[in-house]
PDB file of C-alpha atoms in Angstrom:
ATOM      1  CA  UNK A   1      48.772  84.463 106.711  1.00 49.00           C
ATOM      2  CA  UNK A   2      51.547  83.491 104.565  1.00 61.00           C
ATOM      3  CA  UNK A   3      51.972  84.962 100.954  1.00 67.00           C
ATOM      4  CA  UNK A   4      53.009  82.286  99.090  1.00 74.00           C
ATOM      5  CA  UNK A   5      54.390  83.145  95.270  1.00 77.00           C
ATOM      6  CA  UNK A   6      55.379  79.993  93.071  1.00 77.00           C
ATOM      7  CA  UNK A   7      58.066  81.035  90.566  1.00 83.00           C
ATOM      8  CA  UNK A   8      60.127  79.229  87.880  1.00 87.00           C
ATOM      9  CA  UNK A   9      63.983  79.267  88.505  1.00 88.00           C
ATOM     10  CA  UNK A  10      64.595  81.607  84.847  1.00 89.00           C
ATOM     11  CA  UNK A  11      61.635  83.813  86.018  1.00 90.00           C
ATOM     12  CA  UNK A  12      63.359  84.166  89.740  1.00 90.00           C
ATOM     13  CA  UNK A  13      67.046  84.882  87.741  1.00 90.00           C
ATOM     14  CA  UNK A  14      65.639  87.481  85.661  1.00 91.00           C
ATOM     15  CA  UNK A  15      63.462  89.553  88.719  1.00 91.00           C
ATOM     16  CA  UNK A  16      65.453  88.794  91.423  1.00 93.00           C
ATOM     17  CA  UNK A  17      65.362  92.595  92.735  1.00 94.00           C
ATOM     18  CA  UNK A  18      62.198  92.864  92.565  1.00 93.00           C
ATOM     19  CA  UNK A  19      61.350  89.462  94.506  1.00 92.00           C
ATOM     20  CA  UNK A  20      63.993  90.428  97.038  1.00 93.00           C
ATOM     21  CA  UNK A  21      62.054  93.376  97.422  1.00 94.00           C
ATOM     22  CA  UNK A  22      58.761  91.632  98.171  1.00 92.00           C
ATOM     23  CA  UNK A  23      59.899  89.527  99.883  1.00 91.00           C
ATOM     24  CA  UNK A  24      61.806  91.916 102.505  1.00 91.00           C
ATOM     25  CA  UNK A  25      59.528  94.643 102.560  1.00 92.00           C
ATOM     26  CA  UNK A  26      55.702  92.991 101.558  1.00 90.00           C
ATOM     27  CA  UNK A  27      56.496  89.602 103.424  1.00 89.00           C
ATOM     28  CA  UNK A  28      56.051  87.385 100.437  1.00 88.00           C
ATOM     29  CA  UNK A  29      57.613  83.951 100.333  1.00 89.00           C
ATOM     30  CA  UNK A  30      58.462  82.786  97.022  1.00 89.00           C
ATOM     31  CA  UNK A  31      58.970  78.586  96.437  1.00 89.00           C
ATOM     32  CA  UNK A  32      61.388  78.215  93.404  1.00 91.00           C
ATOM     33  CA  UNK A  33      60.242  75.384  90.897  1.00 89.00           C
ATOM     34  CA  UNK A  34      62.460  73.862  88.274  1.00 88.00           C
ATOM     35  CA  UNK A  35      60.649  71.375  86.144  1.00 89.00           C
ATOM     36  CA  UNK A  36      57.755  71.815  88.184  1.00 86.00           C
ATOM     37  CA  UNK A  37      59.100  70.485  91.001  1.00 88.00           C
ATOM     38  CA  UNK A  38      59.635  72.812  94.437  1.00 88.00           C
ATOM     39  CA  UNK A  39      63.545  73.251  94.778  1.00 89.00           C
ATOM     40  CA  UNK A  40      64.145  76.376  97.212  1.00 90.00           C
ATOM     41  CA  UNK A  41      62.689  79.181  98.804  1.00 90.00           C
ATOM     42  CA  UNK A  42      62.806  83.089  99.232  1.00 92.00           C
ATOM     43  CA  UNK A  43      62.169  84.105 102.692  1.00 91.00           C
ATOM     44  CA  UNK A  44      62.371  86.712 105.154  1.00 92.00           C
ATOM     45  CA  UNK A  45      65.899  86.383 106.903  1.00 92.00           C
ATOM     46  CA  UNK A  46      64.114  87.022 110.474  1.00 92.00           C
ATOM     47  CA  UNK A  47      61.286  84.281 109.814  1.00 89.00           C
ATOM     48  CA  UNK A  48      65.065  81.668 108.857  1.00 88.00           C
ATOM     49  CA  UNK A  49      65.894  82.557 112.015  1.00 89.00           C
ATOM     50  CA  UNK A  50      63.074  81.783 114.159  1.00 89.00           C
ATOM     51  CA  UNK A  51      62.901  78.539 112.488  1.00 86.00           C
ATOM     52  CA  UNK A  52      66.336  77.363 113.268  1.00 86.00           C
ATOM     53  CA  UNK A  53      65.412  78.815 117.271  1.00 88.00           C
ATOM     54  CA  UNK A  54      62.690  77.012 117.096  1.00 87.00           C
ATOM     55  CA  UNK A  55      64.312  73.965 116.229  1.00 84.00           C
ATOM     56  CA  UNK A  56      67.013  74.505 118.424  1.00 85.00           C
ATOM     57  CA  UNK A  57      64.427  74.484 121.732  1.00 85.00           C
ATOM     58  CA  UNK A  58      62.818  71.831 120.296  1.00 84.00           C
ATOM     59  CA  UNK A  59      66.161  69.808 119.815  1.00 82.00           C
ATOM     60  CA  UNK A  60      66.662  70.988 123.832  1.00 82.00           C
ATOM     61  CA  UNK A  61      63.466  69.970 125.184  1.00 81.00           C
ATOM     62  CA  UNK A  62      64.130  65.792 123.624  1.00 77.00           C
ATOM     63  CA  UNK A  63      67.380  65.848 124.930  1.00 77.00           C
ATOM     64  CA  UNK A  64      66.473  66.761 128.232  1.00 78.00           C
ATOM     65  CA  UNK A  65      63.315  64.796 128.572  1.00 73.00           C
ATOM     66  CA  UNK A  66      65.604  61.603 127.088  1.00 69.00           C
ATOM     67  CA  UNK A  67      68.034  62.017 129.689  1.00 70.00           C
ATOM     68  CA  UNK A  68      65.331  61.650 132.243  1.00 67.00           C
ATOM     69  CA  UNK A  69      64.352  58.290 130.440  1.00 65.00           C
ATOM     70  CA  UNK A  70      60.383  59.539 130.456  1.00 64.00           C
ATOM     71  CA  UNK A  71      60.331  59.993 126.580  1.00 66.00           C
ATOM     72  CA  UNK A  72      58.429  57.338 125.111  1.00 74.00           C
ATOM     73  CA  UNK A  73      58.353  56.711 121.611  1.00 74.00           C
ATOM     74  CA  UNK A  74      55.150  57.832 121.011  1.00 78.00           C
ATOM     75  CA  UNK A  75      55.757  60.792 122.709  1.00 78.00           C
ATOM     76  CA  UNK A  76      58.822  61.402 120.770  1.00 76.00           C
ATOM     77  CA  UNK A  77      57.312  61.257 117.233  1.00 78.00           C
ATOM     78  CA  UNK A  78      54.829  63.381 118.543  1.00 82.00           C
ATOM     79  CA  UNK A  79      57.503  65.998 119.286  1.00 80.00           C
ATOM     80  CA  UNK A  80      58.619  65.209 115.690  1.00 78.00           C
ATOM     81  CA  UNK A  81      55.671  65.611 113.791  1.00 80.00           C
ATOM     82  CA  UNK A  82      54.461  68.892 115.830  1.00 83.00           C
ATOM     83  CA  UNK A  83      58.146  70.336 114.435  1.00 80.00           C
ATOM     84  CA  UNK A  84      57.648  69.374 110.962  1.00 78.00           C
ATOM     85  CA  UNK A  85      54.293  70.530 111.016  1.00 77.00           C
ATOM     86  CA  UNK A  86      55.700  73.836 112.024  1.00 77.00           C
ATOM     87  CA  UNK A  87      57.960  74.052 109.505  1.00 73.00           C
ATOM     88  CA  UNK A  88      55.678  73.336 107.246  1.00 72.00           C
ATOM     89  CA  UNK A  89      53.252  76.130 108.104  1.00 72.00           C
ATOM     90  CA  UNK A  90      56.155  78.493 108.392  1.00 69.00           C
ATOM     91  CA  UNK A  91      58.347  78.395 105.510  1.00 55.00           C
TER      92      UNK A  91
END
């Protein structure tokens, strides 16, 4: 399960080391607000990666199923919506 620390951008500045600490070595993603509103994110460098291999296979998989012409628009969107909801759950 996900650790999930909401943080205000002058409270991030000022602990830095410390939240680059948790988030290395205790797992904890921290989501940076600024005027209440979500602007960026602390995570793990390995989970940044996955993501972007994730993507990357995803990105494969609609190319090569639109070259074969069976990827229907439905289908597609599906594809779409499973990656964002992946994203979503992971970082």
């Amino acid at each position: 399960m996900l650790k999930i620390i909401y943080s205000d951008a002058m409270e991030v500045r000022r602990n830095f080391g410390a939240i680059l600490d948790e988030t290395v070595y205790l797992r904890k993603f921290t989501m940076i607000k600024r005027a209440g509103k979500s602007m960026a994110a602390i995570v793990p460098a390995d989970v940044l990666v996955g993501l972007q291999k994730y993507g990357q296979e995803l990105m494969k998989k609609i190319i090569i199923a639109g070259k074969r012409n069976d990827l229907e628009y439905d289908k597609a969107m599906n594809l779409a919506n499973e990656a964002r909801g992946f994203a979503r759950k992971n970082g």
